[in-house]
Coordinates of C-alpha atoms in Angstrom, one line a residue:
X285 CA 133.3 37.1 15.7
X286 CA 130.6 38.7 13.5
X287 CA 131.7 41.8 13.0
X288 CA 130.9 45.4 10.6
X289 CA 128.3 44.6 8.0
X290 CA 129.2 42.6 4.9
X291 CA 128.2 42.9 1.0
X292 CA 124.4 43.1 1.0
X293 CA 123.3 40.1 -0.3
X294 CA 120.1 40.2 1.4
X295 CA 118.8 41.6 5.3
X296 CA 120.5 38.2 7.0
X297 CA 123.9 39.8 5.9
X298 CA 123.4 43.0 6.8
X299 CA 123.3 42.1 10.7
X300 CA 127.1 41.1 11.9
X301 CA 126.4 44.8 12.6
X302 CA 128.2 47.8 12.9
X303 CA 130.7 47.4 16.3
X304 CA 133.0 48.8 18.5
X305 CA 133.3 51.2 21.6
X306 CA 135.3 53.5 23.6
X307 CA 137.0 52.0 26.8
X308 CA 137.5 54.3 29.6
X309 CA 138.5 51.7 32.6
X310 CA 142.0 50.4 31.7
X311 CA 143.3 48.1 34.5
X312 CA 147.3 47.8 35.7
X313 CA 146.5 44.1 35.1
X314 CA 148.3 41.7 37.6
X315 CA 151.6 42.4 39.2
X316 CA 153.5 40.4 36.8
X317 CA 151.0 42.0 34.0
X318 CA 150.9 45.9 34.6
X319 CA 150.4 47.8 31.3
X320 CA 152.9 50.4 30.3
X321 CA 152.7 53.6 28.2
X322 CA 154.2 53.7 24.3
X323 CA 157.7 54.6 24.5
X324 CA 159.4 56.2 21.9
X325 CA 162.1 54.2 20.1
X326 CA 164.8 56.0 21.7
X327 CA 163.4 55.6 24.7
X328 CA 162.8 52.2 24.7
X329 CA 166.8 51.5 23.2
X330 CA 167.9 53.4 26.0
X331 CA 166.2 51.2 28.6
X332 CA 167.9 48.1 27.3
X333 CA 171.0 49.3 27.6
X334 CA 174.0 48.6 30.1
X335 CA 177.2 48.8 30.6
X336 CA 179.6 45.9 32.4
X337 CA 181.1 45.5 34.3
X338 CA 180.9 48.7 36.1
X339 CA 184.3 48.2 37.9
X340 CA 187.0 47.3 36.0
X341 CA 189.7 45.4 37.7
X342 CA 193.5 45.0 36.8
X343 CA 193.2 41.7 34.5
X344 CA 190.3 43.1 32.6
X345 CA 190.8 45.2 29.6
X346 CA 187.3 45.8 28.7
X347 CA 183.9 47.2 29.3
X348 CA 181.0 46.9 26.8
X349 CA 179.5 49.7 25.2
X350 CA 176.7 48.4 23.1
X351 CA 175.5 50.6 19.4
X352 CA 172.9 48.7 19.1
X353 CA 169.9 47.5 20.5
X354 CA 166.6 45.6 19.3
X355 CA 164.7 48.5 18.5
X356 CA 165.4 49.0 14.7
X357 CA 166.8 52.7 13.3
X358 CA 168.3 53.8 16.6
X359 CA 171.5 55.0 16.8
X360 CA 174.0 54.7 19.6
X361 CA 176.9 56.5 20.1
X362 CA 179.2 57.3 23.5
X363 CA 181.4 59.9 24.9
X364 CA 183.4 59.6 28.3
X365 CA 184.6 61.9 30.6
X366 CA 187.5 62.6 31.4
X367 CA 188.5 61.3 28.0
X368 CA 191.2 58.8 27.9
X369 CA 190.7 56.5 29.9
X370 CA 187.8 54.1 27.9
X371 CA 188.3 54.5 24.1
X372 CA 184.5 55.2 23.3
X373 CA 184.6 54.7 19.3
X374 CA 186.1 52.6 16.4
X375 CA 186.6 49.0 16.7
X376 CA 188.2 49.4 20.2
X377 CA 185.2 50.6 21.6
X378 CA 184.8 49.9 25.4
X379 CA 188.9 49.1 25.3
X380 CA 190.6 50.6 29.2
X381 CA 193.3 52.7 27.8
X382 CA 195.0 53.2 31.2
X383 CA 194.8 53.2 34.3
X384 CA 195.8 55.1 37.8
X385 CA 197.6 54.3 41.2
X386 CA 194.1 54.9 42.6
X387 CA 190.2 54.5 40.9
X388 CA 188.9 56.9 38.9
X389 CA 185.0 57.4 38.3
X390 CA 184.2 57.5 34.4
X391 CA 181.0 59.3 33.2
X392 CA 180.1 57.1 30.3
X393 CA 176.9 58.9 28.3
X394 CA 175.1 57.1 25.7
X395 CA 173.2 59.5 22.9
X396 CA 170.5 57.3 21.3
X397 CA 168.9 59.2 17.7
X398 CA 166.0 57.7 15.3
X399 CA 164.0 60.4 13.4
X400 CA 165.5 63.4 14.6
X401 CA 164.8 62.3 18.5
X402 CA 167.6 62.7 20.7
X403 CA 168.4 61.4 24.3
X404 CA 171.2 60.4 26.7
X405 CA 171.8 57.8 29.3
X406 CA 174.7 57.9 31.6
X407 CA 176.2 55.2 33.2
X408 CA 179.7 55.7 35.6
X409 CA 182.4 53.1 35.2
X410 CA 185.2 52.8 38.0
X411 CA 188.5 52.1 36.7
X412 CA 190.3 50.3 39.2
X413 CA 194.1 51.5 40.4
X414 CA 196.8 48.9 39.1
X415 CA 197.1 47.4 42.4
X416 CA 193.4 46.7 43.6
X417 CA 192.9 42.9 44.3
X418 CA 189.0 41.9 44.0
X419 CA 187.3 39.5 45.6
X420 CA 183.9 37.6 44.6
X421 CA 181.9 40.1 46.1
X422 CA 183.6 42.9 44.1
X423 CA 182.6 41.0 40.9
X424 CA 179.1 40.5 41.6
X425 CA 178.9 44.0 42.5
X426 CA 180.1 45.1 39.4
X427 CA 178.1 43.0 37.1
X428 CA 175.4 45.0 35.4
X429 CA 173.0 43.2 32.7
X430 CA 170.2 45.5 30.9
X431 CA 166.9 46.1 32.8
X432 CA 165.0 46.2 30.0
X433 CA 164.7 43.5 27.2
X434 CA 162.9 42.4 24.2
X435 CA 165.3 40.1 22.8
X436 CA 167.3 37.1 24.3
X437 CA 170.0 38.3 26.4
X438 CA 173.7 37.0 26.3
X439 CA 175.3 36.4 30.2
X440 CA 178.7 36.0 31.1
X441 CA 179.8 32.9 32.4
X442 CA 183.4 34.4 33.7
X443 CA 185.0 37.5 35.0
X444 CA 186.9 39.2 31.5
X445 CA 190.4 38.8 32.7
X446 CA 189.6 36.8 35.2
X447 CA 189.1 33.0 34.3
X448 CA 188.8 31.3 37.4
X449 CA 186.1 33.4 38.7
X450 CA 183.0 31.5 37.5
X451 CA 179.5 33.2 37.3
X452 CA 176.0 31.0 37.3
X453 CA 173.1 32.3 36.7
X454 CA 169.3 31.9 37.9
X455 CA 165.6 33.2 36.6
X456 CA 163.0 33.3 39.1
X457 CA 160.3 32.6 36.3
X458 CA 161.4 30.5 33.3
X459 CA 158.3 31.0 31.9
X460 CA 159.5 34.8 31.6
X461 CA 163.4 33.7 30.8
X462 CA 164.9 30.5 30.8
X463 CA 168.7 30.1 31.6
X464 CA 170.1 27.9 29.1
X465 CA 174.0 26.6 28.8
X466 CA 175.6 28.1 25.6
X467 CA 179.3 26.8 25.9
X468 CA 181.3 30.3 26.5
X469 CA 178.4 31.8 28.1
X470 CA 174.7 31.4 29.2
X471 CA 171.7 32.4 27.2
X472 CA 168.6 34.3 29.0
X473 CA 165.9 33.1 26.3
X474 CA 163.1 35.8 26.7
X475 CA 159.2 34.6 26.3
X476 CA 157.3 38.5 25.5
X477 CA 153.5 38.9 26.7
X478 CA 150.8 41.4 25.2
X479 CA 152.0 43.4 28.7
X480 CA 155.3 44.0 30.2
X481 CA 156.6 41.9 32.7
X482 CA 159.3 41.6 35.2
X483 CA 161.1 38.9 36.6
X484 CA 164.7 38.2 39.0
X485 CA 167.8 36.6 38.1
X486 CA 170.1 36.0 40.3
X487 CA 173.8 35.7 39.6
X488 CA 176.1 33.6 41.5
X489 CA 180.1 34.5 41.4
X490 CA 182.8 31.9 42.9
X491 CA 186.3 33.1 43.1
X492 CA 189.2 31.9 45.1
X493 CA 186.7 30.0 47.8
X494 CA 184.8 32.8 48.1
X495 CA 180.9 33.0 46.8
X496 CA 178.7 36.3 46.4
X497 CA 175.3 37.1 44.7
X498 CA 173.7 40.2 43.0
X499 CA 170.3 40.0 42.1
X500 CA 168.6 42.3 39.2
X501 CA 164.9 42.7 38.5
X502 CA 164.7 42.5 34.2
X503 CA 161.4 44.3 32.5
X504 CA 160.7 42.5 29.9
X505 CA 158.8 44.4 27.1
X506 CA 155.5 43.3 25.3
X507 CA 155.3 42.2 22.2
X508 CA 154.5 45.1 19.6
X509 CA 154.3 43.5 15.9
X510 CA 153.5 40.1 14.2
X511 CA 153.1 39.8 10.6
X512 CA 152.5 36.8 8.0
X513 CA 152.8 38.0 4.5
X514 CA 151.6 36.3 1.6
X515 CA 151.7 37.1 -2.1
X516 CA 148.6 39.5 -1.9
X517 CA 148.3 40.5 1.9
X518 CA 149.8 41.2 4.6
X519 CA 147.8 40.5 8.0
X520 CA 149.6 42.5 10.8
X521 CA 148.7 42.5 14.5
X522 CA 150.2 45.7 16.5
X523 CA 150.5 45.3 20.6
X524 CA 151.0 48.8 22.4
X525 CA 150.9 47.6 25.8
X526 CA 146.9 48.7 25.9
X527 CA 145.5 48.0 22.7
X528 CA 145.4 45.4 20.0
X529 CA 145.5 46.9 15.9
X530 CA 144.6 44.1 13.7
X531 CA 144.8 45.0 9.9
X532 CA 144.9 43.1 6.6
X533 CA 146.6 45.0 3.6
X534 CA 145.6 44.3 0.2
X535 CA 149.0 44.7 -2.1
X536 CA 146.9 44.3 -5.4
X537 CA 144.6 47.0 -4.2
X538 CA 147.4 49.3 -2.3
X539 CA 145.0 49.9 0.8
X540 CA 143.6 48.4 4.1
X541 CA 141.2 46.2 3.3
X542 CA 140.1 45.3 7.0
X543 CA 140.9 45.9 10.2
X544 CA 140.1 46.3 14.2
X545 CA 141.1 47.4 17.3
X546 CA 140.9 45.8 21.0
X547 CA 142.2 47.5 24.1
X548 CA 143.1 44.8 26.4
X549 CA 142.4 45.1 30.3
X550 CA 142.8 42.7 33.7
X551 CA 145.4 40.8 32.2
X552 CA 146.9 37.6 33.3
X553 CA 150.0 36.7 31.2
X554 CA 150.9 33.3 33.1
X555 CA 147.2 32.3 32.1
X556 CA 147.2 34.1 28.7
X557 CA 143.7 35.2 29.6
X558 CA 142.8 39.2 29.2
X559 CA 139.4 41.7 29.0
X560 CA 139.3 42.7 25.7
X561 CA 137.0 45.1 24.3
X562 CA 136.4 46.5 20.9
X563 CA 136.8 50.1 20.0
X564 CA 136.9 50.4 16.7
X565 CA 136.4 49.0 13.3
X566 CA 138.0 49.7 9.8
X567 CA 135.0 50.0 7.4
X568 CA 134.7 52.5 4.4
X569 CA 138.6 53.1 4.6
X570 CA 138.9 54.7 7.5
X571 CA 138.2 53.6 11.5
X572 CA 135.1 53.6 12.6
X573 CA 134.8 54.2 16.5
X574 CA 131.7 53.9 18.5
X575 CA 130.7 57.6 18.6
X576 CA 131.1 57.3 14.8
X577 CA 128.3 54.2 14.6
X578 CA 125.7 56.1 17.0
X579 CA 126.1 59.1 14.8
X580 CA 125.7 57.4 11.9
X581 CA 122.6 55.4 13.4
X582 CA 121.1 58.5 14.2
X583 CA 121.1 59.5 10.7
X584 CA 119.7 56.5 9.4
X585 CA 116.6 57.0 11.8
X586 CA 116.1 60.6 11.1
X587 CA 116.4 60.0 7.0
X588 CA 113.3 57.3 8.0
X589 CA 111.3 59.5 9.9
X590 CA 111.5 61.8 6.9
X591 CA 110.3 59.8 4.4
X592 CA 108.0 58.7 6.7
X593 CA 106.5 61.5 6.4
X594 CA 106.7 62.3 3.1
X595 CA 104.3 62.9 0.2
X596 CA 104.7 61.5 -2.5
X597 CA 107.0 59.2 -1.9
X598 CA 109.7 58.2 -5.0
X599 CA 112.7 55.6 -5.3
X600 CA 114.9 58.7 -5.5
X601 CA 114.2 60.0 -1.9
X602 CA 116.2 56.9 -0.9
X603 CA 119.3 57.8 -2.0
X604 CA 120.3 59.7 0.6
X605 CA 119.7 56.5 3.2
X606 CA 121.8 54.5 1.3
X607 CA 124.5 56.2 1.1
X608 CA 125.0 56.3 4.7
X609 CA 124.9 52.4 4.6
X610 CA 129.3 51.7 4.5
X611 CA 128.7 48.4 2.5
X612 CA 127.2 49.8 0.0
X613 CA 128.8 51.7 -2.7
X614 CA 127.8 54.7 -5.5
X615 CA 126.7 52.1 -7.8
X616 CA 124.0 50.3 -5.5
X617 CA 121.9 53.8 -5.8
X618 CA 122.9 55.1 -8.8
X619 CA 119.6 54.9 -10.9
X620 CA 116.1 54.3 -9.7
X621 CA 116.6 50.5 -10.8
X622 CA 119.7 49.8 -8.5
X623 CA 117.7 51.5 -6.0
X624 CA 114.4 49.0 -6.4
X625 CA 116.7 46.4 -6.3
X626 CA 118.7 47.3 -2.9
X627 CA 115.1 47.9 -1.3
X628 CA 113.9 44.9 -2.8
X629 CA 116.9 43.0 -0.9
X630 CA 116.6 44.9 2.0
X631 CA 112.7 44.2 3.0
X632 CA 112.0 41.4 1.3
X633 CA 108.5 40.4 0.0
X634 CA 107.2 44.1 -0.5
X635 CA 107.7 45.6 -3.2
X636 CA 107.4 42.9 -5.7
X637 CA 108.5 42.5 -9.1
X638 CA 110.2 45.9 -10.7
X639 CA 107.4 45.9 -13.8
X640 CA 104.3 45.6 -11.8
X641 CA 105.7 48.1 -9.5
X642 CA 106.0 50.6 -13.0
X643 CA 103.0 50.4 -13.4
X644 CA 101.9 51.5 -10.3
X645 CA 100.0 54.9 -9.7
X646 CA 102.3 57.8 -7.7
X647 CA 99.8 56.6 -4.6
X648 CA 100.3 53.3 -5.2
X649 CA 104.3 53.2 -5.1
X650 CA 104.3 56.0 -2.2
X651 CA 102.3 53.0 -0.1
X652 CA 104.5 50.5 -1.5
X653 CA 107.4 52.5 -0.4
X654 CA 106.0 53.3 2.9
X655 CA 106.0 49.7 3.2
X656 CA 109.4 49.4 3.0
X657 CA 110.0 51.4 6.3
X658 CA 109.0 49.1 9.0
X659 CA 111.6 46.8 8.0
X660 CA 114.3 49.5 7.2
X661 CA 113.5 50.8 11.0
X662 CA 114.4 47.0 12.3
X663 CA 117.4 47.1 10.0
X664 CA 118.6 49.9 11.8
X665 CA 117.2 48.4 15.3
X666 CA 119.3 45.5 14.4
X667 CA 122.3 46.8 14.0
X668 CA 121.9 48.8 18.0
X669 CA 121.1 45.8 18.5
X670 CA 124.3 44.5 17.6
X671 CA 126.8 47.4 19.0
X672 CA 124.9 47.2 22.3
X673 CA 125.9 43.4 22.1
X674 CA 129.6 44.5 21.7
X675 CA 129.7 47.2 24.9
X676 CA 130.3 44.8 27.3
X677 CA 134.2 43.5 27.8
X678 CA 134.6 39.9 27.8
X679 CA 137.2 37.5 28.8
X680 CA 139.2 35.9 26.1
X681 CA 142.1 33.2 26.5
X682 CA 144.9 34.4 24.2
X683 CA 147.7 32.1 22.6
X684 CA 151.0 34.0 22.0
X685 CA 153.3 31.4 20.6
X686 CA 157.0 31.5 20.4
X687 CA 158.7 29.7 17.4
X688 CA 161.9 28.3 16.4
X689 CA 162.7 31.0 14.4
X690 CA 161.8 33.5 17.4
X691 CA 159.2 34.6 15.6
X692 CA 155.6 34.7 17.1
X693 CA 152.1 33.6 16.1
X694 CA 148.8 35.6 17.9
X695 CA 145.1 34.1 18.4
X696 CA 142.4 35.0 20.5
X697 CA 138.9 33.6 21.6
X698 CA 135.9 34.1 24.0
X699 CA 136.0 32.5 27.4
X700 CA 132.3 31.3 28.9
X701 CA 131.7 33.9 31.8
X702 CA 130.3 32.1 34.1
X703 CA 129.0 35.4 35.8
X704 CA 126.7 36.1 32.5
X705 CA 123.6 35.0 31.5
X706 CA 123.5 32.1 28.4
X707 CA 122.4 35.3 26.3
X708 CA 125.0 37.7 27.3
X709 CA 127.9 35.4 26.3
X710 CA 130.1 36.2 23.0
X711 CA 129.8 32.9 21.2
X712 CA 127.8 30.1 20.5
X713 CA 125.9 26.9 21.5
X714 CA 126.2 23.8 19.3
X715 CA 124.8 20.8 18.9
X716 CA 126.2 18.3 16.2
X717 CA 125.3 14.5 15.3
X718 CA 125.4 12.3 12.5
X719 CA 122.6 10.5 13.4
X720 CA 118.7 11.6 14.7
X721 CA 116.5 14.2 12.9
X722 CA 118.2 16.9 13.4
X723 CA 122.2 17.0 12.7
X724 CA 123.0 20.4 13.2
X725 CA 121.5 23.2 15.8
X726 CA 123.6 26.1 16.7
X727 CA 121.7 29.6 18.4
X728 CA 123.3 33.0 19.7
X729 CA 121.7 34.9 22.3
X730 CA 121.4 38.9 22.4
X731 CA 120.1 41.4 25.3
X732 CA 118.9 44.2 24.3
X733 CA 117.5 46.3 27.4
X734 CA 114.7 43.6 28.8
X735 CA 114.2 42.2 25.8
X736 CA 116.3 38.7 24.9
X737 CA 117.1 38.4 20.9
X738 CA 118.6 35.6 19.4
X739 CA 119.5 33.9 16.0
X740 CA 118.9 30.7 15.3
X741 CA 120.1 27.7 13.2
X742 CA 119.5 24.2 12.1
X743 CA 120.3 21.5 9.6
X744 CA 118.2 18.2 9.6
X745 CA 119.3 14.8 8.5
X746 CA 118.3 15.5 4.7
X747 CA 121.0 18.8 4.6
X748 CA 118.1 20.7 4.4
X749 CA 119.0 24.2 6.5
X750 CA 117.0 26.6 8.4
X751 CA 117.6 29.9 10.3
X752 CA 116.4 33.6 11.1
X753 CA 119.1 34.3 8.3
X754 CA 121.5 36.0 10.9
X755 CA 119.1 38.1 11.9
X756 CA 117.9 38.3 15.7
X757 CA 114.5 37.5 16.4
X758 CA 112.8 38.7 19.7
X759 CA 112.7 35.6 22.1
X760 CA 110.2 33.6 24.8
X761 CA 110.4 30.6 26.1
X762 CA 107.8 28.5 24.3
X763 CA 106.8 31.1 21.8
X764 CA 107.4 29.8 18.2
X765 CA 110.4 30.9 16.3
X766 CA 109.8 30.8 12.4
X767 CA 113.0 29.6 10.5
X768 CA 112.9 30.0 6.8
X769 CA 114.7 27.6 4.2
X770 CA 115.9 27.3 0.3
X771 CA 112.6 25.4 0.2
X772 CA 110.0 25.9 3.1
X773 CA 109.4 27.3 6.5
X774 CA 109.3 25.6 9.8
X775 CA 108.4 26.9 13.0
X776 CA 111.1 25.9 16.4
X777 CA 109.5 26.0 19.8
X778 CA 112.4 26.4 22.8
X779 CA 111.7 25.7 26.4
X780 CA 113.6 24.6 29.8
X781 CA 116.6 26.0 29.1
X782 CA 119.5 26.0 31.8
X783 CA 123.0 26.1 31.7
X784 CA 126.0 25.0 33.6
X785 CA 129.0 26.8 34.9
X786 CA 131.2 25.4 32.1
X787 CA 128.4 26.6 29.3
X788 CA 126.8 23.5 28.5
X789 CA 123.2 24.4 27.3
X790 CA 120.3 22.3 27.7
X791 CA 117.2 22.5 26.2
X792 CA 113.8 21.4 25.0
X793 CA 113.2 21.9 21.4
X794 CA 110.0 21.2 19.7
X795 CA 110.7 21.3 15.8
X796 CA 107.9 22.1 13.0
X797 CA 105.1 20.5 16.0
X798 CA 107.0 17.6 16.4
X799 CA 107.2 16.3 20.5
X800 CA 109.6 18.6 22.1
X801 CA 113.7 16.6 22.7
X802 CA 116.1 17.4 24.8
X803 CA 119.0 18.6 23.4
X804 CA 122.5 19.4 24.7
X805 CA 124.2 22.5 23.2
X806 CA 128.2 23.1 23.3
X807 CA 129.6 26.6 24.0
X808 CA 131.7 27.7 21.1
X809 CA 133.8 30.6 21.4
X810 CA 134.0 33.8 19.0
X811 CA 137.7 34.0 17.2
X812 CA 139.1 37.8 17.4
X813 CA 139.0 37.6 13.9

């Protein structure tokens, strides 16, 4: 995806404009796909924990009490009451230190700490009298298994104590967790989304010719962090259930060199599809949200319409314009010279060479300056241009891999919206072949209120290239589009366009007066980064 402007190099890089908005209308996604809150850390270790079983018969000497959890920097420690019956520290913990002639109900209360947060869970644990016989159904009612996960999740394949009582184990959705066989026990291998989700397993207890079931409904919690690291950056991608945080950190330079943010909408995590719209951009080290690039177009105007106005008019009275442009830095307007020479870029063919124009008469570079506006004013068009283009959610197909190593890899790109027009769409068309005229032809399309923008493309069979230089040019069927090269100019003439369901664009295209062909244009989708 084009995205914030780039070094100025020249008006066709200035336009990958300025992006990003605010997004009010969050969705609860599909019922396996609802989007959650941030929990704390504590919060979240407290979720996955459980204790089991939650009756303890007279062949099992043991409950678990688990200290630790997948959430990193938490804490866990337990206290029971009354004491002295479960030993609740040391390296007995979760060991039944005795028992009476009839059950007694244990308060077991987990304390979770990170960061000077605090919080308790309780659970209550029935130690069995000495003489209580179970049966199957006892056992399945007294398995417990965490309802909340994040990581793969050990399950018993016996009763502690009780060997010939043999426990099997079901997932409603191995897509979510797959039951695997791993010798002493089974393995509940979790797959996370962007979103929580939830799924049923179903255990299955067979004791002396007897059968029972118990059946537990597992969250399983999104994703929140990937990272790839390499000598000199680290590219991170943050989930928080709502929102993606893309940044690249530069460890030569000690900052953020780069960065976004998504917030993610109507998801479906069987499909790996999701609404994702942007709301903010990293640009001039710090984010940059939508409210941020309407203010700052607003100043860009209002610094115009002054100089518009303005009598005489010097290279020094456009300082203050561009230093509200982000790419730019002090140097590019330190002295009257840099200044000539970012105009210069900036609207070409106007002001000349930087001699002639010192020679000019204080009326003479006023006009010349006042020359510049026009095309300063469609910069700044442009780039509204561009964030109106970004407003609109759109429907990407997400890949959220799960390797060997349990690590995961995260891409995203644009899905063809069958519902929008060919120039609402966030991606491309393309044509491509090795032989014919033309080898390469590949056009974007903008709206902007009525009017339809788009930027254009092309590479003929002799390499030679063509384009509106990333910059969008106002559109009509049949009206001529001028695209300049390294070498020449050529004028493209596009008519009869339609499109199919699937965002297959056809079109007539009449090249430098040549008889219009029909071409047949691919739909390519935008990457999120």
């Amino acid at each position: 995806m084009k995205r914030l402007i780039k070094k100025i190099i020249g008006l066709s890089v200035i336009v990958p404009a300025i992006m990003l908005i605010s997004c009010s209308n969050i969705g609860s996604g599909s019922e396996n796909g609802g989007i959650t809150p941030q929990e704390t850390p504590v919060e979240k270790a407290l979720k996955e924990l459980s204790v089991s079983p939650e009756k303890v018969f007279k062949l099992t000497d043991k409950v678990t009490l688990p200290t630790t959890t997948s959430v990193s920097g938490v804490t866990i420690t337990w206290t029971a009451s009354p004491e002295g019956y479960i030993e609740t520290a040391g390296t007995d913990i979760g060991k039944i230190k005795k028992r009476d002639t009839e059950d007694k109900n244990i308060t077991l209360t987990a304390t979770a700490v990170k960061d000077g947060e605090n919080k308790t869970k309780t659970f209550t644990v029935v130690v069995c009298a000495e003489n209580t016989e179970p049966s199957a159904q006892d056992f399945a009612a007294s398995l417990a298994i965490p309802s909340s996960v994040s990581n793969d999740m050990t399950l018993p394949k016996t009763v502690d104590g009780y060997t010939d009582a043999a426990i099997t184990w079901e997932s409603a959705d191995e897509n979510i967790i797959k039951i695997e066989d791993n010798g002493s026990d089974y393995k509940g291998t979790v797959t996370r989304n962007i979103v929580d989700r939830k799924v049923k397993l179903t255990a299955k207890v067979e004791y002396k010719s007897e059968t029972a079931t118990k059946e537990f409904d597992v969250n399983i919690n999104h994703i929140e962090e990937i990272s790839s690291e390499t000598s000199v950056l680290i590219d991170k991608y943050e989930f928080t259930g709502t929102e993606i945080i893309y940044t690249r950190f530069d460890k030569d330079k000690n900052k953020i060199t780069d960065g976004y943010k998504y917030a993610y909408s109507k998801v479906e995590p069987n499909l790996k599809k999701a609404v994702l719209t942007n709301t903010a951009s990293y640009q001039g080290e710090k984010w940059m949200t939508k409210q941020d690039v309407e203010a700052l177009l607003n100043q860009m105007r209002a610094e115009l319409n002054k100089l518009e106005n303005k009598n005489p008019l010097t290279l020094g009275d456009f300082k203050t314009f561009l230093s509200l442009l982000p790419f730019l830095d002090e140097e590019a307007y330190a002295t009257d010279n840099k200044i000539f020479e970012s105009l210069k870029r900036m609207s070409p063919g106007i002001l000349g060479e930087e001699t002639a124009f010192g020679g000019l008469s204080e009326t003479e570079k006023t006009a010349k300056l006042k020359s510049c506006i026009p095309a300063l004013k469609k910069f700044v068009t442009i780039q509204n241009l561009w964030l109106k283009a970004q407003l609109s959610p759109a429907l990407y197909e997400y890949t959220l891999t799960k390797k060997g190593d349990g690590t995961y890899e995260f891409s995203a790109k644009t899905l063809y919206d069958s519902h929008k027009n060919w120039y609402e769409q966030k991606g491309s068309y393309k044509y491509e072949s090795e032989s014919g005229t033309i080898k390469k032809i590949r056009l974007n399309g903008y709206k902007n209120a009525s009017e339809i923008w788009l930027d254009l493309s092309l590479r003929k069979n002799d390499n030679k290239r063509y384009g509106t230089d990333n910059v969008p040019v106002q559109f009509t069927q049949g009206t001529p589009i001028t695209l300049t090269g390294s070498e020449d100019s050529i004028s493209v003439v596009i008519t009869n366009i339609t499109v199919s369901d699937a965002g297959t664009m056809t079109a007539d295209i009449s090249i430098d007066g040549d008889t219009a062909q029909s071409y047949t244009l691919q739909f390519e989708s935008d990457h999120l980064n």
